[in-house]
């Protein structure tokens, strides 16, 4: 199963190819995507992305995770989150969201089992 292409990104809106939903923040993995609801894990801009935000994506068997920190990179990614991914044998890229989407789409196009979490505003 391949990772779906992120078809478009603009401030506060993301579209994933093959999905009719418009996301503000989203999670993607081989074969699927869904809204990334920060309230599920109590995530805020600081301290930022928690391992709990990534568990669902990790369980999909990804080899790489791309984290989009927002258009202005306001969303933090603590070292403990990066360590969690590395301990699970997963490569991680932490980038500004536009760059993150470009990298994610390039990896997906090459057939890499890539997943991601993307914040589309600040």
N, CA, C and O atoms as a GROMACS GRO file, in nm:
protein
  488
    1UNK      N    1   0.084  -0.117   0.000
    1UNK     CA    2   0.000   0.000   0.000
    1UNK      C    3   0.089   0.125   0.000
    1UNK      O    4   0.184   0.133   0.078
    2UNK      N    5   0.059   0.220  -0.086
    2UNK     CA    6   0.144   0.338  -0.098
    2UNK      C    7   0.092   0.453  -0.013
    2UNK      O    8  -0.026   0.458   0.024
    3UNK      N    9   0.181   0.545   0.015
    3UNK     CA   10   0.145   0.665   0.090
    3UNK      C   11   0.078   0.763  -0.004
    3UNK      O   12   0.128   0.788  -0.114
    4UNK      N   13  -0.037   0.821   0.037
    4UNK     CA   14  -0.109   0.911  -0.053
    4UNK      C   15  -0.038   1.045  -0.069
    4UNK      O   16   0.021   1.098   0.025
    5UNK      N   17  -0.044   1.097  -0.190
    5UNK     CA   18   0.014   1.228  -0.219
    5UNK      C   19  -0.066   1.337  -0.149
    5UNK      O   20  -0.189   1.330  -0.142
    6UNK      N   21   0.004   1.437  -0.098
    6UNK     CA   22  -0.064   1.556  -0.049
    6UNK      C   23  -0.083   1.646  -0.170
    6UNK      O   24   0.012   1.697  -0.228
    7UNK      N   25  -0.209   1.663  -0.208
    7UNK     CA   26  -0.243   1.728  -0.334
    7UNK      C   27  -0.230   1.879  -0.329
    7UNK      O   28  -0.195   1.942  -0.428
    8UNK      N   29  -0.259   1.938  -0.212
    8UNK     CA   30  -0.250   2.084  -0.202
    8UNK      C   31  -0.232   2.126  -0.057
    8UNK      O   32  -0.272   2.056   0.036
    9UNK      N   33  -0.169   2.242  -0.040
    9UNK     CA   34  -0.146   2.300   0.090
    9UNK      C   35  -0.156   2.451   0.079
    9UNK      O   36  -0.092   2.512  -0.007
   10UNK      N   37  -0.236   2.510   0.164
   10UNK     CA   38  -0.239   2.655   0.180
   10UNK      C   39  -0.268   2.682   0.328
   10UNK      O   40  -0.296   2.589   0.403
   11UNK      N   41  -0.262   2.807   0.369
   11UNK     CA   42  -0.281   2.840   0.510
   11UNK      C   43  -0.414   2.783   0.560
   11UNK      O   44  -0.521   2.822   0.515
   12UNK      N   45  -0.405   2.690   0.654
   12UNK     CA   46  -0.524   2.634   0.717
   12UNK      C   47  -0.597   2.527   0.636
   12UNK      O   48  -0.704   2.483   0.677
   13UNK      N   49  -0.541   2.485   0.522
   13UNK     CA   50  -0.609   2.386   0.439
   13UNK      C   51  -0.511   2.292   0.372
   13UNK      O   52  -0.412   2.333   0.312
   14UNK      N   53  -0.541   2.163   0.385
   14UNK     CA   54  -0.463   2.060   0.317
   14UNK      C   55  -0.558   1.962   0.252
   14UNK      O   56  -0.662   1.928   0.308
   15UNK      N   57  -0.522   1.915   0.134
   15UNK     CA   58  -0.600   1.811   0.066
   15UNK      C   59  -0.507   1.695   0.035
   15UNK      O   60  -0.393   1.713  -0.008
   16UNK      N   61  -0.559   1.574   0.060
   16UNK     CA   62  -0.485   1.452   0.032
   16UNK      C   63  -0.552   1.385  -0.088
   16UNK      O   64  -0.674   1.370  -0.091
   17UNK      N   65  -0.471   1.347  -0.186
   17UNK     CA   66  -0.522   1.284  -0.307
   17UNK      C   67  -0.607   1.162  -0.271
   17UNK      O   68  -0.566   1.078  -0.190
   18UNK      N   69  -0.724   1.153  -0.331
   18UNK     CA   70  -0.814   1.040  -0.308
   18UNK      C   71  -0.904   1.056  -0.187
   18UNK      O   72  -0.979   0.965  -0.154
   19UNK      N   73  -0.896   1.171  -0.120
   19UNK     CA   74  -0.978   1.196  -0.001
   19UNK      C   75  -1.055   1.326  -0.022
   19UNK      O   76  -0.999   1.427  -0.064
   20UNK      N   77  -1.185   1.322   0.008
   20UNK     CA   78  -1.268   1.440  -0.014
   20UNK      C   79  -1.260   1.542   0.100
   20UNK      O   80  -1.307   1.655   0.085
   21UNK      N   81  -1.201   1.504   0.213
   21UNK     CA   82  -1.193   1.594   0.328
   21UNK      C   83  -1.086   1.700   0.308
   21UNK      O   84  -0.979   1.671   0.254
   22UNK      N   85  -1.115   1.822   0.352
   22UNK     CA   86  -1.014   1.927   0.360
   22UNK      C   87  -0.970   1.933   0.506
   22UNK      O   88  -1.052   1.952   0.596
   23UNK      N   89  -0.841   1.917   0.529
   23UNK     CA   90  -0.786   1.916   0.663
   23UNK      C   91  -0.725   2.050   0.700
   23UNK      O   92  -0.677   2.124   0.614
   24UNK      N   93  -0.727   2.081   0.830
   24UNK     CA   94  -0.645   2.192   0.883
   24UNK      C   95  -0.510   2.134   0.921
   24UNK      O   96  -0.406   2.181   0.876
   25UNK      N   97  -0.513   2.032   1.004
   25UNK     CA   98  -0.394   1.955   1.041
   25UNK      C   99  -0.425   1.811   1.007
   25UNK      O  100  -0.538   1.766   1.027
   26UNK      N  101  -0.327   1.737   0.957
   26UNK     CA  102  -0.359   1.599   0.921
   26UNK      C  103  -0.246   1.502   0.948
   26UNK      O  104  -0.129   1.539   0.959
   27UNK      N  105  -0.287   1.376   0.960
   27UNK     CA  106  -0.196   1.263   0.970
   27UNK      C  107  -0.212   1.183   0.841
   27UNK      O  108  -0.324   1.166   0.793
   28UNK      N  109  -0.102   1.136   0.786
   28UNK     CA  110  -0.107   1.051   0.666
   28UNK      C  111  -0.015   0.931   0.685
   28UNK      O  112   0.083   0.937   0.758
   29UNK      N  113  -0.050   0.822   0.619
   29UNK     CA  114   0.026   0.697   0.628
   29UNK      C  115  -0.005   0.616   0.504
   29UNK      O  116  -0.099   0.649   0.431
   30UNK      N  117   0.070   0.510   0.479
   30UNK     CA  118   0.040   0.428   0.361
   30UNK      C  119  -0.104   0.379   0.366
   30UNK      O  120  -0.145   0.306   0.457
   31UNK      N  121  -0.181   0.420   0.266
   31UNK     CA  122  -0.320   0.376   0.256
   31UNK      C  123  -0.422   0.465   0.322
   31UNK      O  124  -0.541   0.433   0.318
   32UNK      N  125  -0.381   0.576   0.385
   32UNK     CA  126  -0.484   0.656   0.450
   32UNK      C  127  -0.440   0.790   0.505
   32UNK      O  128  -0.323   0.828   0.501
   33UNK      N  129  -0.541   0.861   0.558
   33UNK     CA  130  -0.519   0.991   0.620
   33UNK      C  131  -0.638   1.023   0.709
   33UNK      O  132  -0.746   0.964   0.694
   34UNK      N  133  -0.618   1.116   0.801
   34UNK     CA  134  -0.728   1.165   0.882
   34UNK      C  135  -0.690   1.297   0.946
   34UNK      O  136  -0.574   1.338   0.942
   35UNK      N  137  -0.789   1.363   1.004
   35UNK     CA  138  -0.764   1.487   1.076
   35UNK      C  139  -0.672   1.460   1.194
   35UNK      O  140  -0.687   1.361   1.264
   36UNK      N  141  -0.577   1.549   1.214
   36UNK     CA  142  -0.493   1.545   1.333
   36UNK      C  143  -0.556   1.640   1.434
   36UNK      O  144  -0.539   1.761   1.426
   37UNK      N  145  -0.629   1.583   1.529
   37UNK     CA  146  -0.698   1.660   1.632
   37UNK      C  147  -0.608   1.667   1.756
   37UNK      O  148  -0.593   1.568   1.828
   38UNK      N  149  -0.550   1.782   1.779
   38UNK     CA  150  -0.456   1.800   1.890
   38UNK      C  151  -0.521   1.773   2.025
   38UNK      O  152  -0.452   1.737   2.121
   39UNK      N  153  -0.652   1.789   2.034
   39UNK     CA  154  -0.721   1.768   2.162
   39UNK      C  155  -0.712   1.622   2.209
   39UNK      O  156  -0.721   1.595   2.329
   40UNK      N  157  -0.693   1.529   2.115
   40UNK     CA  158  -0.684   1.387   2.152
   40UNK      C  159  -0.568   1.358   2.246
   40UNK      O  160  -0.576   1.269   2.330
   41UNK      N  161  -0.459   1.434   2.232
   41UNK     CA  162  -0.339   1.409   2.312
   41UNK      C  163  -0.298   1.529   2.396
   41UNK      O  164  -0.195   1.525   2.463
   42UNK      N  165  -0.377   1.635   2.392
   42UNK     CA  166  -0.342   1.756   2.468
   42UNK      C  167  -0.225   1.832   2.409
   42UNK      O  168  -0.154   1.903   2.481
   43UNK      N  169  -0.204   1.818   2.278
   43UNK     CA  170  -0.092   1.885   2.212
   43UNK      C  171  -0.117   2.035   2.202
   43UNK      O  172  -0.230   2.080   2.178
   44UNK      N  173  -0.011   2.111   2.220
   44UNK     CA  174  -0.011   2.256   2.201
   44UNK      C  175   0.118   2.291   2.126
   44UNK      O  176   0.205   2.206   2.108
   45UNK      N  177   0.128   2.417   2.082
   45UNK     CA  178   0.249   2.458   2.009
   45UNK      C  179   0.375   2.430   2.090
   45UNK      O  180   0.479   2.394   2.035
   46UNK      N  181   0.366   2.447   2.222
   46UNK     CA  182   0.476   2.414   2.311
   46UNK      C  183   0.421   2.331   2.426
   46UNK      O  184   0.324   2.375   2.489
   47UNK      N  185   0.475   2.214   2.459
   47UNK     CA  186   0.602   2.160   2.410
   47UNK      C  187   0.596   2.098   2.271
   47UNK      O  188   0.699   2.059   2.216
   48UNK      N  189   0.476   2.088   2.212
   48UNK     CA  190   0.469   2.046   2.073
   48UNK      C  191   0.427   1.902   2.052
   48UNK      O  192   0.354   1.844   2.132
   49UNK      N  193   0.475   1.845   1.940
   49UNK     CA  194   0.436   1.711   1.896
   49UNK      C  195   0.485   1.607   1.997
   49UNK      O  196   0.604   1.602   2.030
   50UNK      N  197   0.392   1.525   2.045
   50UNK     CA  198   0.423   1.423   2.144
   50UNK      C  199   0.429   1.285   2.077
   50UNK      O  200   0.371   1.265   1.971
   51UNK      N  201   0.500   1.190   2.139
   51UNK     CA  202   0.498   1.054   2.085
   51UNK      C  203   0.355   1.003   2.063
   51UNK      O  204   0.329   0.931   1.966
   52UNK      N  205   0.263   1.039   2.151
   52UNK     CA  206   0.124   0.994   2.137
   52UNK      C  207   0.061   1.043   2.007
   52UNK      O  208  -0.030   0.978   1.955
   53UNK      N  209   0.107   1.157   1.955
   53UNK     CA  210   0.055   1.209   1.828
   53UNK      C  211   0.099   1.120   1.711
   53UNK      O  212   0.035   1.120   1.605
   54UNK      N  213   0.207   1.046   1.730
   54UNK     CA  214   0.267   0.969   1.621
   54UNK      C  215   0.241   0.819   1.629
   54UNK      O  216   0.265   0.747   1.533
   55UNK      N  217   0.191   0.772   1.742
   55UNK     CA  218   0.171   0.628   1.761
   55UNK      C  219   0.090   0.564   1.648
   55UNK      O  220   0.126   0.459   1.596
   56UNK      N  221  -0.020   0.628   1.612
   56UNK     CA  222  -0.108   0.574   1.507
   56UNK      C  223  -0.032   0.558   1.375
   56UNK      O  224  -0.046   0.457   1.307
   57UNK      N  225   0.048   0.658   1.340
   57UNK     CA  226   0.125   0.655   1.215
   57UNK      C  227   0.233   0.547   1.223
   57UNK      O  228   0.254   0.473   1.128
   58UNK      N  229   0.300   0.539   1.337
   58UNK     CA  230   0.406   0.439   1.356
   58UNK      C  231   0.350   0.298   1.341
   58UNK      O  232   0.414   0.211   1.281
   59UNK      N  233   0.230   0.274   1.394
   59UNK     CA  234   0.168   0.141   1.388
   59UNK      C  235   0.134   0.098   1.245
   59UNK      O  236   0.104  -0.019   1.222
   60UNK      N  237   0.138   0.191   1.151
   60UNK     CA  238   0.108   0.158   1.010
   60UNK      C  239   0.230   0.102   0.938
   60UNK      O  240   0.223   0.073   0.818
   61UNK      N  241   0.343   0.086   1.010
   61UNK     CA  242   0.461   0.025   0.950
   61UNK      C  243   0.546   0.117   0.865
   61UNK      O  244   0.613   0.072   0.773
   62UNK      N  245   0.544   0.247   0.895
   62UNK     CA  246   0.621   0.342   0.816
   62UNK      C  247   0.770   0.328   0.845
   62UNK      O  248   0.811   0.284   0.952
   63UNK      N  249   0.850   0.365   0.746
   63UNK     CA  250   0.996   0.364   0.760
   63UNK      C  251   1.048   0.505   0.788
   63UNK      O  252   1.156   0.522   0.845
   64UNK      N  253   0.970   0.606   0.747
   64UNK     CA  254   1.007   0.746   0.766
   64UNK      C  255   0.883   0.823   0.810
   64UNK      O  256   0.772   0.797   0.763
   65UNK      N  257   0.903   0.919   0.901
   65UNK     CA  258   0.795   1.010   0.941
   65UNK      C  259   0.842   1.153   0.914
   65UNK      O  260   0.954   1.190   0.949
   66UNK      N  261   0.756   1.230   0.850
   66UNK     CA  262   0.782   1.371   0.824
   66UNK      C  263   0.689   1.452   0.914
   66UNK      O  264   0.568   1.430   0.916
   67UNK      N  265   0.747   1.546   0.988
   67UNK     CA  266   0.669   1.632   1.077
   67UNK      C  267   0.674   1.774   1.022
   67UNK      O  268   0.782   1.832   1.008
   68UNK      N  269   0.556   1.829   0.993
   68UNK     CA  270   0.544   1.967   0.946
   68UNK      C  271   0.513   2.057   1.065
   68UNK      O  272   0.408   2.043   1.128
   69UNK      N  273   0.603   2.150   1.094
   69UNK     CA  274   0.594   2.233   1.214
   69UNK      C  275   0.507   2.356   1.198
   69UNK      O  276   0.497   2.437   1.290
   70UNK      N  277   0.442   2.373   1.083
   70UNK     CA  278   0.360   2.492   1.059
   70UNK      C  279   0.428   2.584   0.960
   70UNK      O  280   0.547   2.572   0.932
   71UNK      N  281   0.350   2.678   0.908
   71UNK     CA  282   0.401   2.770   0.807
   71UNK      C  283   0.511   2.862   0.863
   71UNK      O  284   0.605   2.898   0.792
   72UNK      N  285   0.498   2.898   0.992
   72UNK     CA  286   0.598   2.982   1.058
   72UNK      C  287   0.680   2.904   1.160
   72UNK      O  288   0.752   2.962   1.241
   73UNK      N  289   0.667   2.772   1.156
   73UNK     CA  290   0.739   2.681   1.245
   73UNK      C  291   0.712   2.709   1.393
   73UNK      O  292   0.803   2.702   1.476
   74UNK      N  293   0.586   2.741   1.426
   74UNK     CA  294   0.549   2.766   1.566
   74UNK      C  295   0.534   2.638   1.647
   74UNK      O  296   0.547   2.640   1.770
   75UNK      N  297   0.508   2.526   1.579
   75UNK     CA  298   0.488   2.399   1.648
   75UNK      C  299   0.623   2.337   1.683
   75UNK      O  300   0.706   2.312   1.595
   76UNK      N  301   0.643   2.314   1.810
   76UNK     CA  302   0.770   2.258   1.857
   76UNK      C  303   0.772   2.105   1.841
   76UNK      O  304   0.667   2.041   1.835
   77UNK      N  305   0.891   2.049   1.834
   77UNK     CA  306   0.911   1.904   1.831
   77UNK      C  307   1.023   1.874   1.932
   77UNK      O  308   1.140   1.893   1.901
   78UNK      N  309   0.986   1.826   2.052
   78UNK     CA  310   1.088   1.802   2.154
   78UNK      C  311   1.177   1.683   2.119
   78UNK      O  312   1.135   1.594   2.045
   79UNK      N  313   1.300   1.681   2.172
   79UNK     CA  314   1.392   1.570   2.146
   79UNK      C  315   1.332   1.434   2.183
   79UNK      O  316   1.364   1.334   2.118
   80UNK      N  317   1.248   1.429   2.284
   80UNK     CA  318   1.188   1.301   2.326
   80UNK      C  319   1.102   1.241   2.214
   80UNK      O  320   1.092   1.119   2.204
   81UNK      N  321   1.040   1.325   2.132
   81UNK     CA  322   0.958   1.276   2.022
   81UNK      C  323   1.046   1.219   1.911
   81UNK      O  324   1.016   1.113   1.856
   82UNK      N  325   1.154   1.288   1.879
   82UNK     CA  326   1.249   1.239   1.779
   82UNK      C  327   1.310   1.107   1.828
   82UNK      O  328   1.324   1.013   1.750
   83UNK      N  329   1.347   1.102   1.957
   83UNK     CA  330   1.404   0.979   2.015
   83UNK      C  331   1.307   0.863   2.006
   83UNK      O  332   1.346   0.750   1.975
   84UNK      N  333   1.178   0.890   2.033
   84UNK     CA  334   1.075   0.785   2.024
   84UNK      C  335   1.075   0.722   1.885
   84UNK      O  336   1.070   0.600   1.873
   85UNK      N  337   1.080   0.805   1.781
   85UNK     CA  338   1.079   0.754   1.644
   85UNK      C  339   1.206   0.675   1.615
   85UNK      O  340   1.200   0.565   1.559
   86UNK      N  341   1.321   0.730   1.652
   86UNK     CA  342   1.448   0.663   1.625
   86UNK      C  343   1.456   0.529   1.697
   86UNK      O  344   1.508   0.432   1.642
   87UNK      N  345   1.405   0.522   1.820
   87UNK     CA  346   1.406   0.396   1.895
   87UNK      C  347   1.319   0.290   1.828
   87UNK      O  348   1.339   0.171   1.849
   88UNK      N  349   1.222   0.334   1.748
   88UNK     CA  350   1.136   0.243   1.673
   88UNK      C  351   1.192   0.216   1.534
   88UNK      O  352   1.124   0.156   1.450
   89UNK      N  353   1.316   0.259   1.507
   89UNK     CA  354   1.382   0.233   1.379
   89UNK      C  355   1.327   0.315   1.264
   89UNK      O  356   1.335   0.274   1.148
   90UNK      N  357   1.271   0.433   1.297
   90UNK     CA  358   1.206   0.517   1.196
   90UNK      C  359   1.289   0.643   1.174
   90UNK      O  360   1.327   0.712   1.268
   91UNK      N  361   1.316   0.673   1.046
   91UNK     CA  362   1.383   0.798   1.011
   91UNK      C  363   1.283   0.911   1.032
   91UNK      O  364   1.163   0.893   1.011
   92UNK      N  365   1.333   1.028   1.072
   92UNK     CA  366   1.243   1.140   1.096
   92UNK      C  367   1.298   1.267   1.032
   92UNK      O  368   1.417   1.296   1.040
   93UNK      N  369   1.208   1.342   0.970
   93UNK     CA  370   1.240   1.474   0.914
   93UNK      C  371   1.146   1.574   0.982
   93UNK      O  372   1.025   1.555   0.983
   94UNK      N  373   1.204   1.680   1.037
   94UNK     CA  374   1.126   1.785   1.102
   94UNK      C  375   1.152   1.913   1.023
   94UNK      O  376   1.263   1.965   1.020
   95UNK      N  377   1.045   1.965   0.958
   95UNK     CA  378   1.061   2.076   0.865
   95UNK      C  379   0.944   2.173   0.872
   95UNK      O  380   0.837   2.141   0.925
   96UNK      N  381   0.966   2.292   0.819
   96UNK     CA  382   0.857   2.387   0.797
   96UNK      C  383   0.756   2.315   0.707
   96UNK      O  384   0.796   2.236   0.621
   97UNK      N  385   0.627   2.340   0.725
   97UNK     CA  386   0.525   2.255   0.662
   97UNK      C  387   0.533   2.251   0.510
   97UNK      O  388   0.518   2.144   0.452
   98UNK      N  389   0.557   2.363   0.443
   98UNK     CA  390   0.566   2.358   0.296
   98UNK      C  391   0.681   2.266   0.252
   98UNK      O  392   0.666   2.186   0.160
   99UNK      N  393   0.796   2.278   0.318
   99UNK     CA  394   0.911   2.193   0.287
   99UNK      C  395   0.880   2.048   0.325
   99UNK      O  396   0.919   1.955   0.254
  100UNK      N  397   0.811   2.030   0.438
  100UNK     CA  398   0.775   1.895   0.484
  100UNK      C  399   0.687   1.825   0.381
  100UNK      O  400   0.707   1.707   0.351
  101UNK      N  401   0.589   1.896   0.326
  101UNK     CA  402   0.500   1.838   0.226
  101UNK      C  403   0.579   1.801   0.101
  101UNK      O  404   0.556   1.695   0.043
  102UNK      N  405   0.671   1.887   0.058
  102UNK     CA  406   0.753   1.857  -0.060
  102UNK      C  407   0.834   1.728  -0.037
  102UNK      O  408   0.839   1.641  -0.123
  103UNK      N  409   0.898   1.718   0.080
  103UNK     CA  410   0.978   1.600   0.112
  103UNK      C  411   0.891   1.475   0.121
  103UNK      O  412   0.926   1.370   0.067
  104UNK      N  413   0.778   1.487   0.191
  104UNK     CA  414   0.686   1.374   0.204
  104UNK      C  415   0.643   1.325   0.066
  104UNK      O  416   0.651   1.206   0.037
  105UNK      N  417   0.597   1.417  -0.021
  105UNK     CA  418   0.552   1.378  -0.155
  105UNK      C  419   0.664   1.315  -0.236
  105UNK      O  420   0.640   1.220  -0.311
  106UNK      N  421   0.787   1.365  -0.222
  106UNK     CA  422   0.901   1.308  -0.296
  106UNK      C  423   0.928   1.165  -0.248
  106UNK      O  424   0.952   1.076  -0.329
  107UNK      N  425   0.923   1.143  -0.117
  107UNK     CA  426   0.944   1.009  -0.063
  107UNK      C  427   0.832   0.915  -0.107
  107UNK      O  428   0.857   0.801  -0.147
  108UNK      N  429   0.708   0.962  -0.098
  108UNK     CA  430   0.593   0.880  -0.139
  108UNK      C  431   0.603   0.842  -0.286
  108UNK      O  432   0.573   0.729  -0.324
  109UNK      N  433   0.646   0.937  -0.370
  109UNK     CA  434   0.658   0.912  -0.514
  109UNK      C  435   0.764   0.805  -0.543
  109UNK      O  436   0.756   0.735  -0.644
  110UNK      N  437   0.864   0.794  -0.455
  110UNK     CA  438   0.969   0.692  -0.471
  110UNK      C  439   0.929   0.558  -0.410
  110UNK      O  440   1.006   0.463  -0.413
  111UNK      N  441   0.809   0.552  -0.353
  111UNK     CA  442   0.760   0.426  -0.298
  111UNK      C  443   0.803   0.399  -0.154
  111UNK      O  444   0.785   0.288  -0.104
  112UNK      N  445   0.859   0.500  -0.088
  112UNK     CA  446   0.897   0.485   0.053
  112UNK      C  447   0.770   0.473   0.137
  112UNK      O  448   0.672   0.543   0.112
  113UNK      N  449   0.773   0.386   0.238
  113UNK     CA  450   0.661   0.376   0.332
  113UNK      C  451   0.674   0.493   0.429
  113UNK      O  452   0.734   0.481   0.536
  114UNK      N  453   0.616   0.606   0.389
  114UNK     CA  454   0.630   0.730   0.464
  114UNK      C  455   0.497   0.771   0.525
  114UNK      O  456   0.391   0.753   0.465
  115UNK      N  457   0.505   0.827   0.645
  115UNK     CA  458   0.389   0.883   0.710
  115UNK      C  459   0.423   1.024   0.754
  115UNK      O  460   0.538   1.067   0.746
  116UNK      N  461   0.322   1.095   0.801
  116UNK     CA  462   0.350   1.230   0.846
  116UNK      C  463   0.239   1.290   0.928
  116UNK      O  464   0.125   1.244   0.928
  117UNK      N  465   0.277   1.394   0.999
  117UNK     CA  466   0.181   1.480   1.069
  117UNK      C  467   0.214   1.623   1.028
  117UNK      O  468   0.329   1.665   1.031
  118UNK      N  469   0.110   1.695   0.988
  118UNK     CA  470   0.132   1.828   0.930
  118UNK      C  471   0.039   1.932   0.994
  118UNK      O  472  -0.082   1.911   1.005
  119UNK      N  473   0.098   2.044   1.033
  119UNK     CA  474   0.026   2.158   1.088
  119UNK      C  475   0.023   2.266   0.980
  119UNK      O  476   0.129   2.308   0.933
  120UNK      N  477  -0.096   2.310   0.940
  120UNK     CA  478  -0.104   2.396   0.821
  120UNK      C  479  -0.122   2.545   0.852
  120UNK      O  480  -0.140   2.625   0.760
  121UNK      N  481  -0.118   2.585   0.980
  121UNK     CA  482  -0.122   2.727   1.008
  121UNK      C  483   0.012   2.769   1.070
  121UNK      O  484   0.117   2.725   1.024
  122UNK      N  485   0.008   2.849   1.170
  122UNK     CA  486   0.129   2.909   1.229
  122UNK      C  487   0.240   2.808   1.250
  122UNK      O  488   0.348   2.844   1.298
   0.00000   0.00000   0.00000
